[in-house]
mmCIF file of C-alpha atoms in Angstrom:
data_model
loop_
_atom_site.group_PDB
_atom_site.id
_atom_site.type_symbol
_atom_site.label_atom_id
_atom_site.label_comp_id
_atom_site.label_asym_id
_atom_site.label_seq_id
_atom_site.Cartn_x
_atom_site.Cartn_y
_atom_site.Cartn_z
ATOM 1 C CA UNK A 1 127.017 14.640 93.513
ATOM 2 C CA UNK A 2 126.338 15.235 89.567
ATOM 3 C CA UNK A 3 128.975 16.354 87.975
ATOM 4 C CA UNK A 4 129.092 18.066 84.034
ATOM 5 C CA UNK A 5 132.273 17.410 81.953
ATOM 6 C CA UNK A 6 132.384 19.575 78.645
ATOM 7 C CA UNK A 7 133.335 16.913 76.315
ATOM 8 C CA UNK A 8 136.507 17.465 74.085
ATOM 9 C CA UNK A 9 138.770 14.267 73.643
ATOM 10 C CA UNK A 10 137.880 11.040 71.380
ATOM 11 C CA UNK A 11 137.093 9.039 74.425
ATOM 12 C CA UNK A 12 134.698 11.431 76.304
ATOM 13 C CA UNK A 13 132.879 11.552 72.579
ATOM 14 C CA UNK A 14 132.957 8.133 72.531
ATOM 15 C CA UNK A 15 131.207 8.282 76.028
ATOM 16 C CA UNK A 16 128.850 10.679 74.872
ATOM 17 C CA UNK A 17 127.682 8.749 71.539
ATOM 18 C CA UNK A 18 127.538 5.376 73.415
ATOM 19 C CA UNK A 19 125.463 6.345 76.933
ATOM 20 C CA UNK A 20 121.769 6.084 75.443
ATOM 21 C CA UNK A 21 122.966 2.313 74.190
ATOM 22 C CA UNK A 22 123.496 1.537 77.855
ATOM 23 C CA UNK A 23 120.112 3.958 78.938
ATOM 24 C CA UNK A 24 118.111 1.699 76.646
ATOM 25 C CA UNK A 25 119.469 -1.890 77.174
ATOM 26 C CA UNK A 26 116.231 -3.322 77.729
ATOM 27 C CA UNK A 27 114.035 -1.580 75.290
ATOM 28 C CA UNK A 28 112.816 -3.536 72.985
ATOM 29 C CA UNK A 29 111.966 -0.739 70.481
ATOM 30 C CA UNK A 30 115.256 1.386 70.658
ATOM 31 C CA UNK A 31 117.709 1.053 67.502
ATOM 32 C CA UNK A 32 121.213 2.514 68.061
ATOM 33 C CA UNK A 33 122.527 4.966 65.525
ATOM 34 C CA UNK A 34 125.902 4.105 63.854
ATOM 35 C CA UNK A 35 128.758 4.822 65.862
ATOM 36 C CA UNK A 36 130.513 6.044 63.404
ATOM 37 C CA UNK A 37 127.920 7.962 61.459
ATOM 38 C CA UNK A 38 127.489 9.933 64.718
ATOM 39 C CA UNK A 39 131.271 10.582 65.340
ATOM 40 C CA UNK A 40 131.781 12.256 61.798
ATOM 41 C CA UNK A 41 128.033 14.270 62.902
ATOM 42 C CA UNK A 42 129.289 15.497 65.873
ATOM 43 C CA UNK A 43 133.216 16.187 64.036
ATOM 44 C CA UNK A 44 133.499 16.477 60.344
ATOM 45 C CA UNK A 45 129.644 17.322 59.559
ATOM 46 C CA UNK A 46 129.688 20.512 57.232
ATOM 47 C CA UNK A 47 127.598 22.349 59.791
ATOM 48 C CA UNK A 48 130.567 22.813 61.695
ATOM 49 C CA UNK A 49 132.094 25.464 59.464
ATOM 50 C CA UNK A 50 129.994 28.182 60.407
ATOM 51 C CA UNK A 51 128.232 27.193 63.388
ATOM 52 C CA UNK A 52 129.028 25.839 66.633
ATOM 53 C CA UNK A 53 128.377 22.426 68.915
ATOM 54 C CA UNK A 54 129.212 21.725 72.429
ATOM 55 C CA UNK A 55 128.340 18.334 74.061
ATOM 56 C CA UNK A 56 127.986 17.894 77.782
ATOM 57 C CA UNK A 57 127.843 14.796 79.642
ATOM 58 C CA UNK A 58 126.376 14.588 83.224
ATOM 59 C CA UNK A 59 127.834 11.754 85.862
ATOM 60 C CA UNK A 60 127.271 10.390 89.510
ATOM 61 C CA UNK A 61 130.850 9.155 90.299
ATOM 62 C CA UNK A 62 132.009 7.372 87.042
ATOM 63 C CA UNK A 63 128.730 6.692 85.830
ATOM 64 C CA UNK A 64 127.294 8.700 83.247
ATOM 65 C CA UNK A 65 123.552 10.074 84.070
ATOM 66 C CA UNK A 66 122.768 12.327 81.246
ATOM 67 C CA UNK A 67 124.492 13.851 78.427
ATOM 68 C CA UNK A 68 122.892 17.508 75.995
ATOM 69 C CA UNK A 69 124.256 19.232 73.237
ATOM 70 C CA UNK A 70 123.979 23.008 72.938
ATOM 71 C CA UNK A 71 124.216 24.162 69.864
ATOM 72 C CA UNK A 72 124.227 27.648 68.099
ATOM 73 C CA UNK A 73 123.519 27.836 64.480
ATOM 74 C CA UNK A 74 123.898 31.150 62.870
ATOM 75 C CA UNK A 75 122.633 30.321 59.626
ATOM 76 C CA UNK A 76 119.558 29.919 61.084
ATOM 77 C CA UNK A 77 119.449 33.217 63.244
ATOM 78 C CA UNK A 78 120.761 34.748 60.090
ATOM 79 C CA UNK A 79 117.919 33.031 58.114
ATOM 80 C CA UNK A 80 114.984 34.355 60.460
ATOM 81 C CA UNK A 81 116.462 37.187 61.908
ATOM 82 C CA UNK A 82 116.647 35.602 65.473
ATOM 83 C CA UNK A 83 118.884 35.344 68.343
ATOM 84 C CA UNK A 84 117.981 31.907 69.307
ATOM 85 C CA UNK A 85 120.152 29.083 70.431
ATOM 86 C CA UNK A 86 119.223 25.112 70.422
ATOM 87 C CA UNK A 87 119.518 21.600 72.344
ATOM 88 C CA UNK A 88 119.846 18.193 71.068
ATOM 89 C CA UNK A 89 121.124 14.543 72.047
ATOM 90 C CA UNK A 90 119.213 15.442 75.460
ATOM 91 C CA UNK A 91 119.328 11.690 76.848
ATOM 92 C CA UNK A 92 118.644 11.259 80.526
ATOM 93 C CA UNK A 93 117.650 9.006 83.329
ATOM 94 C CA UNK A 94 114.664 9.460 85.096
ATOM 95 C CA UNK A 95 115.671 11.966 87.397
ATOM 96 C CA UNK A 96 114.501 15.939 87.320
ATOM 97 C CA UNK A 97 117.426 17.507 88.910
ATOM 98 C CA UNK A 98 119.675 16.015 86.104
ATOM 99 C CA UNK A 99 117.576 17.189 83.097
ATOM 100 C CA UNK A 100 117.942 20.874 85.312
ATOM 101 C CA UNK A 101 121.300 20.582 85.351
ATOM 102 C CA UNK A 102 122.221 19.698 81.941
ATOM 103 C CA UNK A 103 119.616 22.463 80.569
ATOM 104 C CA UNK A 104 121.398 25.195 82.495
ATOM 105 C CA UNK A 105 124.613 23.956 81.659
ATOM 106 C CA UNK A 106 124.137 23.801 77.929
ATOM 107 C CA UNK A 107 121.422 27.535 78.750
ATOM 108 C CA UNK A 108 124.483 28.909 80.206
ATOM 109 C CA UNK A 109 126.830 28.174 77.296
ATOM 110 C CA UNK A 110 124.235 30.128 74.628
ATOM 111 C CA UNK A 111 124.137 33.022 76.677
ATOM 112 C CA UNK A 112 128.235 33.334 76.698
ATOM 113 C CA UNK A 113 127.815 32.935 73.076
ATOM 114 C CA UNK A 114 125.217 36.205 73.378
ATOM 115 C CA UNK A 115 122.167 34.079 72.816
ATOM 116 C CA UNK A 116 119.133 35.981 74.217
ATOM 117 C CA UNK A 117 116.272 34.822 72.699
ATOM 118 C CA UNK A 118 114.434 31.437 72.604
ATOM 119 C CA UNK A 119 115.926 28.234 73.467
ATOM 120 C CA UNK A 120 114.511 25.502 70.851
ATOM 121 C CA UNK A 121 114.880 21.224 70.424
ATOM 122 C CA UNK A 122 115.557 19.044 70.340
ATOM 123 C CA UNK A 123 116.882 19.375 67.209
ATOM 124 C CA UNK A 124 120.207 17.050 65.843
ATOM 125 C CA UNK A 125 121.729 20.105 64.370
ATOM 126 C CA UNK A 126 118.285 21.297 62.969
ATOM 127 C CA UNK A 127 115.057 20.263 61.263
ATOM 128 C CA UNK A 128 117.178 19.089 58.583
ATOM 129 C CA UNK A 129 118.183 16.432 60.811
ATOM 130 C CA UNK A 130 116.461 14.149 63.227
ATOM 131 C CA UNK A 131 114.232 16.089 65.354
ATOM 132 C CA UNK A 132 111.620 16.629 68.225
ATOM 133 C CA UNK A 133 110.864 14.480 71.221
ATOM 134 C CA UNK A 134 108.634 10.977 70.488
ATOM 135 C CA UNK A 135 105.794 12.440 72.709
ATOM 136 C CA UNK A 136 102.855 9.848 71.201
ATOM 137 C CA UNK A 137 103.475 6.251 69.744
ATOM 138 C CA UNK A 138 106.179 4.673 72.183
ATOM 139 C CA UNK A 139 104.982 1.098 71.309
ATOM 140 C CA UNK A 140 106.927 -0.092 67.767
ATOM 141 C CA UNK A 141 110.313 1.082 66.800
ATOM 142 C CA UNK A 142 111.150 4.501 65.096
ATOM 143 C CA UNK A 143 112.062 3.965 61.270
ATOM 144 C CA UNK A 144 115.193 5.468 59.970
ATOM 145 C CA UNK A 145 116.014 8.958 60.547
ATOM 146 C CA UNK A 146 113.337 9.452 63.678
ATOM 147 C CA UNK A 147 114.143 9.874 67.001
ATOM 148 C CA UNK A 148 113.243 7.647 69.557
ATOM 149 C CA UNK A 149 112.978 8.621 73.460
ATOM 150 C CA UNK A 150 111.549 7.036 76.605
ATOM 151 C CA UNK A 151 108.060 8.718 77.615
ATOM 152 C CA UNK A 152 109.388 10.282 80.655
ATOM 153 C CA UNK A 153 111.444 12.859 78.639
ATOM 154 C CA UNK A 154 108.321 15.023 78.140
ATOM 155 C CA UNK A 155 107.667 15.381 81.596
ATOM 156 C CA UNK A 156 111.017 16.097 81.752
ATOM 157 C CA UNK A 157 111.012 18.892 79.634
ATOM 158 C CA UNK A 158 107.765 20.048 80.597
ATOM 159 C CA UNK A 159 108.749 20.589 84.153
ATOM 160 C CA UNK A 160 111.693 23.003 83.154
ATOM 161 C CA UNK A 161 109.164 25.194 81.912
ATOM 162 C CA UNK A 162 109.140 24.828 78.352
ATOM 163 C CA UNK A 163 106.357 24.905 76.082
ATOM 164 C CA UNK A 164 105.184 23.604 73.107
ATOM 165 C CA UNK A 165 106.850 25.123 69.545
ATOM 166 C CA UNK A 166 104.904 22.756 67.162
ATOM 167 C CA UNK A 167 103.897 19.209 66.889
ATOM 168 C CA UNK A 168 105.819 16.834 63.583
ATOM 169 C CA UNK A 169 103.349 13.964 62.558
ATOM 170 C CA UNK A 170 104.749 10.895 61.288
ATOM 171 C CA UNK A 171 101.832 8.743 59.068
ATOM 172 C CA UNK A 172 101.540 4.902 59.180
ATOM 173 C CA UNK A 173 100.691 2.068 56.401
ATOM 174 C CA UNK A 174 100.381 -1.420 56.827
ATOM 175 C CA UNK A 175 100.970 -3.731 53.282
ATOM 176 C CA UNK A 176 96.895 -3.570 53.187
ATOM 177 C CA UNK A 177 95.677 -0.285 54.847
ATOM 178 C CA UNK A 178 97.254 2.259 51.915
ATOM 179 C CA UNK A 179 94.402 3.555 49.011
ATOM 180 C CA UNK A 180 95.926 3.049 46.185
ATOM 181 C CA UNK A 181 93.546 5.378 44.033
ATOM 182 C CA UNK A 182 96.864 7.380 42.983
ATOM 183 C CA UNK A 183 98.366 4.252 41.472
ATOM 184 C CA UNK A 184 94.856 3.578 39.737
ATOM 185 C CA UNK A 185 94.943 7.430 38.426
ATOM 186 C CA UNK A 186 99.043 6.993 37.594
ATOM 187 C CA UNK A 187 98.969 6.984 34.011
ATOM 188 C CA UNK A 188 95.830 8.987 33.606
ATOM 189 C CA UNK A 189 97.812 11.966 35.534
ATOM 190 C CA UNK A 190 101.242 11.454 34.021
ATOM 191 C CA UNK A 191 99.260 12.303 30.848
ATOM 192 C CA UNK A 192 98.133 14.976 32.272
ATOM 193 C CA UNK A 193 101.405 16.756 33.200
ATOM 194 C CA UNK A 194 103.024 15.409 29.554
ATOM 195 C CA UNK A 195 100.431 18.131 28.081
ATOM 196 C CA UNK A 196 103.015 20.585 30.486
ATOM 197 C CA UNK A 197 105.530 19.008 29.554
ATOM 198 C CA UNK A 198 106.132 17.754 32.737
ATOM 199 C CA UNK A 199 107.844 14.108 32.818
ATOM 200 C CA UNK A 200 108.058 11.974 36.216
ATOM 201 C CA UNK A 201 111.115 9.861 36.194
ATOM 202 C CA UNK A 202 113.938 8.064 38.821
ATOM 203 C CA UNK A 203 117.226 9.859 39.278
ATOM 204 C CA UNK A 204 119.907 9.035 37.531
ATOM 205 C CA UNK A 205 122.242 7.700 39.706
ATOM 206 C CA UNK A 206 125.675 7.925 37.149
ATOM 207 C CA UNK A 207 125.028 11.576 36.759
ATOM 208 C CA UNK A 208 123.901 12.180 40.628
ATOM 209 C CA UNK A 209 126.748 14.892 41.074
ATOM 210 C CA UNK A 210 124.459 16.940 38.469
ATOM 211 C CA UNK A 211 121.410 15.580 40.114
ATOM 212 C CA UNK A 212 122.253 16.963 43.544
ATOM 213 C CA UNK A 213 122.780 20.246 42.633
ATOM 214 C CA UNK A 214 119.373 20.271 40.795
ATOM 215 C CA UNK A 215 117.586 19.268 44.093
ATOM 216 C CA UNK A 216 119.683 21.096 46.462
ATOM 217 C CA UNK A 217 117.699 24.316 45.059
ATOM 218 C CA UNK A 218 114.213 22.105 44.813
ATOM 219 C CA UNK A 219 114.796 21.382 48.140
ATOM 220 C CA UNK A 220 115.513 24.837 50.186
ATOM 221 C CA UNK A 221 113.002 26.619 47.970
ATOM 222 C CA UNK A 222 110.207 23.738 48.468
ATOM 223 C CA UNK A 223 110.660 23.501 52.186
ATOM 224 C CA UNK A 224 111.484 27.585 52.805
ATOM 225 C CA UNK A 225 107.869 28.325 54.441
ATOM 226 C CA UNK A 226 108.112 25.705 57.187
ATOM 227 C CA UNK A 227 108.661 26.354 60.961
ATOM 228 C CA UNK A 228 112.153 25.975 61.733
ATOM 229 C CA UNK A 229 113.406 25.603 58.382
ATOM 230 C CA UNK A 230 116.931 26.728 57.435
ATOM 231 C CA UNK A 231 118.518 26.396 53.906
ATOM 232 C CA UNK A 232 121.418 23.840 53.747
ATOM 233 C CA UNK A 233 124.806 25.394 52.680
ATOM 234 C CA UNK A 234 126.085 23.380 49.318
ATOM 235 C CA UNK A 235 128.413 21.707 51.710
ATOM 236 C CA UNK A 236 126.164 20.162 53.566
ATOM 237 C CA UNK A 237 123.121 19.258 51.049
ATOM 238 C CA UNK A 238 126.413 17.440 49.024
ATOM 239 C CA UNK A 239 127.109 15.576 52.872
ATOM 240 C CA UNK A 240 123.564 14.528 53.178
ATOM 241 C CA UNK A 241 123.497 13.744 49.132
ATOM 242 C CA UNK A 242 126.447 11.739 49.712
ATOM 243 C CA UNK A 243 124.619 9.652 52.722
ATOM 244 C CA UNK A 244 121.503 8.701 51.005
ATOM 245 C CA UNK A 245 123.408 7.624 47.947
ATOM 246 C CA UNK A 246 124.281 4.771 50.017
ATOM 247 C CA UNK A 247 121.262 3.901 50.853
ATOM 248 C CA UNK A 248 119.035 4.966 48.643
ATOM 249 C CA UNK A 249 116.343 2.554 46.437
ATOM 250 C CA UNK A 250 116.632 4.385 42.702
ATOM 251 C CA UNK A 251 112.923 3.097 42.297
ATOM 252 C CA UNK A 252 112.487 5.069 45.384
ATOM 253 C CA UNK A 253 114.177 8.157 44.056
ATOM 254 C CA UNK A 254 111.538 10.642 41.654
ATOM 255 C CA UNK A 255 112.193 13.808 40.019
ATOM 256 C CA UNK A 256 109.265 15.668 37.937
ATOM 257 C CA UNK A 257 111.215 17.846 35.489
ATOM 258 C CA UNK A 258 110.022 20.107 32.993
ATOM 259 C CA UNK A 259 112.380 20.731 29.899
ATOM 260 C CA UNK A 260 115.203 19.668 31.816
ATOM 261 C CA UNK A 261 114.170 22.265 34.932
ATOM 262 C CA UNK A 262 113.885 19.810 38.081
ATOM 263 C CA UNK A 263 110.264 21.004 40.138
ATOM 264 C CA UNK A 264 109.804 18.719 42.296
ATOM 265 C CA UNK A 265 111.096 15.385 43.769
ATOM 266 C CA UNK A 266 110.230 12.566 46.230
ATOM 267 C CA UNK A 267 112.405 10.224 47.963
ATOM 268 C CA UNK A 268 111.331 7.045 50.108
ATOM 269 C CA UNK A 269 113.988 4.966 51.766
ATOM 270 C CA UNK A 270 114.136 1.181 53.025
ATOM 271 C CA UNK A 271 114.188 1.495 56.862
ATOM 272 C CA UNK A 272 117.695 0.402 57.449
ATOM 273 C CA UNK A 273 116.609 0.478 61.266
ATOM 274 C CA UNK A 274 115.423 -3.165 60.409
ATOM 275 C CA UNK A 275 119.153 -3.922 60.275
ATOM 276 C CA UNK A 276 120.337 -1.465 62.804
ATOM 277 C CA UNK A 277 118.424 -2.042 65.607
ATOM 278 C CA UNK A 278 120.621 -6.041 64.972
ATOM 279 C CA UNK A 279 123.844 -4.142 65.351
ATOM 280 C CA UNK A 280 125.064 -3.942 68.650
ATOM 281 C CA UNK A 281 126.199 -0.450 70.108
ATOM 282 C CA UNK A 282 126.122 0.832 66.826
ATOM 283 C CA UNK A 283 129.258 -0.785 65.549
ATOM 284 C CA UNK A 284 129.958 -1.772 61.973
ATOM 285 C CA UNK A 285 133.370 -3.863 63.275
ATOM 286 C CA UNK A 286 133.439 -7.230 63.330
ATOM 287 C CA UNK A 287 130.316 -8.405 62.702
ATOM 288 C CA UNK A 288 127.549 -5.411 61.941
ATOM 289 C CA UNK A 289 129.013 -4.795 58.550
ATOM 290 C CA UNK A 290 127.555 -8.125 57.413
ATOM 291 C CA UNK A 291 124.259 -7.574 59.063
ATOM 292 C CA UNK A 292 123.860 -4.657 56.816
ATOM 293 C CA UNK A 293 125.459 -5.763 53.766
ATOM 294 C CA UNK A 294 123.633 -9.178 53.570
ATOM 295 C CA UNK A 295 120.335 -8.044 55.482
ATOM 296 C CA UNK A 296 119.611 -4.939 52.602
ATOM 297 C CA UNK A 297 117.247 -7.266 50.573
ATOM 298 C CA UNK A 298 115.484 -8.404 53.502
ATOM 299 C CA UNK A 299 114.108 -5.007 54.541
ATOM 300 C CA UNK A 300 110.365 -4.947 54.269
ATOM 301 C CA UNK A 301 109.667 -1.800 55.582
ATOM 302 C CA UNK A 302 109.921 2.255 53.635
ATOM 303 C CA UNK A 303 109.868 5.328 55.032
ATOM 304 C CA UNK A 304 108.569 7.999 52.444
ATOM 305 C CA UNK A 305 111.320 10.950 53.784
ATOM 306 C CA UNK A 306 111.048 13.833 51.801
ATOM 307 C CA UNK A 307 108.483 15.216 48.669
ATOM 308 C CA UNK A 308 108.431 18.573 47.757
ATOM 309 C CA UNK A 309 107.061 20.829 44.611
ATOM 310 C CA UNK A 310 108.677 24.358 44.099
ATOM 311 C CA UNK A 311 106.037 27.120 44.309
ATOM 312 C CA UNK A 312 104.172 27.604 40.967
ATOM 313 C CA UNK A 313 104.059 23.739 40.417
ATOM 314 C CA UNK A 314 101.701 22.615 43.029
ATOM 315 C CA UNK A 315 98.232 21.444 42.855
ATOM 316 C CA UNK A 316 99.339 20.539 39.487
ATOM 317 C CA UNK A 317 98.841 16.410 40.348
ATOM 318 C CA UNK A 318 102.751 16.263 40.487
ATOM 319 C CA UNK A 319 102.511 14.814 44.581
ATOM 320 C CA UNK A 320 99.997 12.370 43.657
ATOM 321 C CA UNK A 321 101.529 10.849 40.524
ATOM 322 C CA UNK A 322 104.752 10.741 43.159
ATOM 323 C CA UNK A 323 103.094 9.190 46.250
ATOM 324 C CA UNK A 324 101.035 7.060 43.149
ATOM 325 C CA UNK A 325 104.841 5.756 41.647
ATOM 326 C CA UNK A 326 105.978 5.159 45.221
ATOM 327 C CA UNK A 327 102.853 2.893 46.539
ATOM 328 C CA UNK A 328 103.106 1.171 43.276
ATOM 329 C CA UNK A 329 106.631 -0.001 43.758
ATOM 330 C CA UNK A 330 105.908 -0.550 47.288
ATOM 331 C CA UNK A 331 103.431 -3.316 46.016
ATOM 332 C CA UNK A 332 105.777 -4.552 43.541
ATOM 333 C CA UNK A 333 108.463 -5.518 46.248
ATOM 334 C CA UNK A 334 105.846 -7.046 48.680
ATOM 335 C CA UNK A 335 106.732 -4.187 51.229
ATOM 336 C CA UNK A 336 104.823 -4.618 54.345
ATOM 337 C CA UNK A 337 105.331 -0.991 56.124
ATOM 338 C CA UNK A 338 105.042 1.872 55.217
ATOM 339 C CA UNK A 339 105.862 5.907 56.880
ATOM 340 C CA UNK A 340 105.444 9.087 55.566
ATOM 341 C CA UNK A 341 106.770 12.014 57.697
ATOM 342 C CA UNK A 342 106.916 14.263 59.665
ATOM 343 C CA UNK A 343 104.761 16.407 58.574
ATOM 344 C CA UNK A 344 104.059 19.859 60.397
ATOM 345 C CA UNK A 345 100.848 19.774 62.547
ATOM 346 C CA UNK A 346 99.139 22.300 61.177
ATOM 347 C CA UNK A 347 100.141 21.586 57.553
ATOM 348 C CA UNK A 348 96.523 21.154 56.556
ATOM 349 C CA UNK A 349 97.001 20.612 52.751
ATOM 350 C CA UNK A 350 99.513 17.745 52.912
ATOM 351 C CA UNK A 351 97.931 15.844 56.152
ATOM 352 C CA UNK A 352 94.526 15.982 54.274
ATOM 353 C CA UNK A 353 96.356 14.310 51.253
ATOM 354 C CA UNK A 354 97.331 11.928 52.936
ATOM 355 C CA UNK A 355 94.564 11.528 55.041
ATOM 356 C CA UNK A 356 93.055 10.760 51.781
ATOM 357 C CA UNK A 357 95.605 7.664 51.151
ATOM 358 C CA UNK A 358 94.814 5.950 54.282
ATOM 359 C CA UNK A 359 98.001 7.329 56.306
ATOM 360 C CA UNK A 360 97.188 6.587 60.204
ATOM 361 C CA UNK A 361 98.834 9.158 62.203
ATOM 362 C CA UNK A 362 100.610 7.046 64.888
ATOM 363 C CA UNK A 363 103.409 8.945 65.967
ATOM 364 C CA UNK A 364 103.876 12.697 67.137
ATOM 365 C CA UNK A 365 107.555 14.509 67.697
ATOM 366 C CA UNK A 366 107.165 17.722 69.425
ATOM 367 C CA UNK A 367 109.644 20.471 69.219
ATOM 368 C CA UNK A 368 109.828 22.870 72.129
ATOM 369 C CA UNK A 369 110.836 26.260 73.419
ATOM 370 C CA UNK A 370 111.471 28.796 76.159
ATOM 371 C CA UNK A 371 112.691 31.993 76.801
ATOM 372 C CA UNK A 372 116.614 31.123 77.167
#
């Protein structure tokens, strides 16, 4: 008998954060996400204020079997003029009348929130955040910020009738396999843009308050055309700001400014899931705090997470003298890994760019949808 609890208290979040730890105990490639990075997501995140989550978990006696989130998010049905509602955190055991269940469950909940149009994910809340199901390149772990699932999820999914929305492409480099023509062209092209008046430079991390709000509006007007895409309130571009502060590599962090105007920037951070996937169920307390404090410098891996030029400013050379600066700090710190993505399947200028660089296309996220 499966049985869905709507989850409310601490300990039935608790429940719900901790179940894919137990689902993956014996895979080799899963990291767990911070416990408590995914107790203030699913509590004090910003999105809360004006949209709405609801977990679910799914059990066979006192076991837990499955757990979904449904999730409405008006700014993005305001954004796109839609009436669509979303799933994320779908983790489930191998079993097709579970996945049924918990996609009706968290189906029904839209449509009492008058959701009548397509039902979209997984998405943790949105494309802002992790997203899409690992649907090719199951064999190494994900880097930080990627989902990870086992390969049964797609047929899964696939057998509840959904269909694919759009494909996200994550690119691979080893320490040897990366072209580093852009680094060889660096100065030539920063010479270039100084005739614009256009200077490449890190941020500056004593005056990141300022900073932030200069890239909040790179940012949602760089990344306004893509499928899915919904602007980030202030609020919550300061909450993700705020995370990748901690985290953050300054040599990793560009801007390209012109006369003080902010364009265009690109961020690459270490892969932190080097350290992660070390720290048992997520949990900082006793020991995982160390891990990650003492095991920062050892990371040898980046993930290049975000680069975007503001409309007017592209084809300019500003993305190559940024991808050039990254790869050539890459090679300074003896870095042996390297990912770029996702990028959107069908995003032909930027997957022939890097294309160009070398970038092996080894893992594919996949978003989906159906008619709620």
């Amino acid at each position: 008998m499966i049985k869905i609890v709507t989850v409310s208290s601490k300990k039935e979040l608790a429940s719900f954060i901790d179940f894919p730890h137990d689902l993956y105990e014996h895979d080799p490639n899963y990291v767990p996400e911070l416990f408590i990075a995914q107790r203030d997501l699913l509590t004090i995140h910003p999105f809360h204020k004006h949209n709405t989550v609801q977990p679910f978990l799914a059990y066979e006696g006192d076991k837990i079997i499955g757990r979904i989130a449904a999730i409405l998010n008006n700014a993005h049905n305001k954004f796109n003029n839609a009436n669509d509602g979303f799933f994320g955190f779908f983790d489930c055991i191998d079993n097709k009348e579970v996945a049924a269940i918990l996609f009706k469950t968290a189906a029904d909940w839209l449509k009492q929130k008058g959701i009548a149009g397509k039902f979209i994910g997984p998405v943790n809340f949105s494309t802002n955040e992790p997203c899409g199901l690992l649907v090719e390149g199951f064999d190494s772990p994900p880097f930080l910020m990627q989902t990870y699932n086992a390969p049964y999820y797609a047929d899964l999914i696939d057998g509840l009738g959904f269909v694919k929305n759009v494909d996200l492409i994550a690119w691979h480099w080893d320490d040897k396999s990366y072209d580093d023509k852009s680094v060889r062209l660096l100065n030539a092209l920063e010479e270039r843009l100084k005739r614009s008046n256009i200077v490449i430079r890190t941020i500056n991390l004593k005056k990141f308050k300022e900073e932030a709000e200069k890239l909040r509006e790179v940012y949602n007007s760089a990344w306004d055309h893509n499928e899915g895409f919904v602007p980030l309130s202030d609020d919550e571009f300061d909450y993700l700001a705020k995370d990748l502060k901690l985290i953050l590599d300054p040599d990793f962090a560009l801007v390209a400014e012109q006369e003080g105007k902010i364009v265009a920037f690109g961020l690459a951070l270490p892969n932190y899931n080097e350290i992660f996937q070390k720290i048992k169920r997520g949990r900082l307390l006793p020991t995982g705090i160390f891990k990650l404090l003492f095991g920062r410098k050892k990371i040898q891996s980046l993930r290049i997470y975000a680069l975007g030029v503001i409309e007017g400013y592209r084809k300019m050379g500003i993305e190559a003298c940024l991808y050039g600066t990254i790869i050539k700090e890459y090679k300074r710190k003896g870095m042996k890994q390297a990912e770029a993505g996702w990028t959107l399947e069908h995003n032909d200028m930027v997957n022939r760019a890097i294309e160009a660089i070398n970038g092996n296309p080894y893992k594919k996220y996949r978003l989906y949808e159906k008619q709620i």
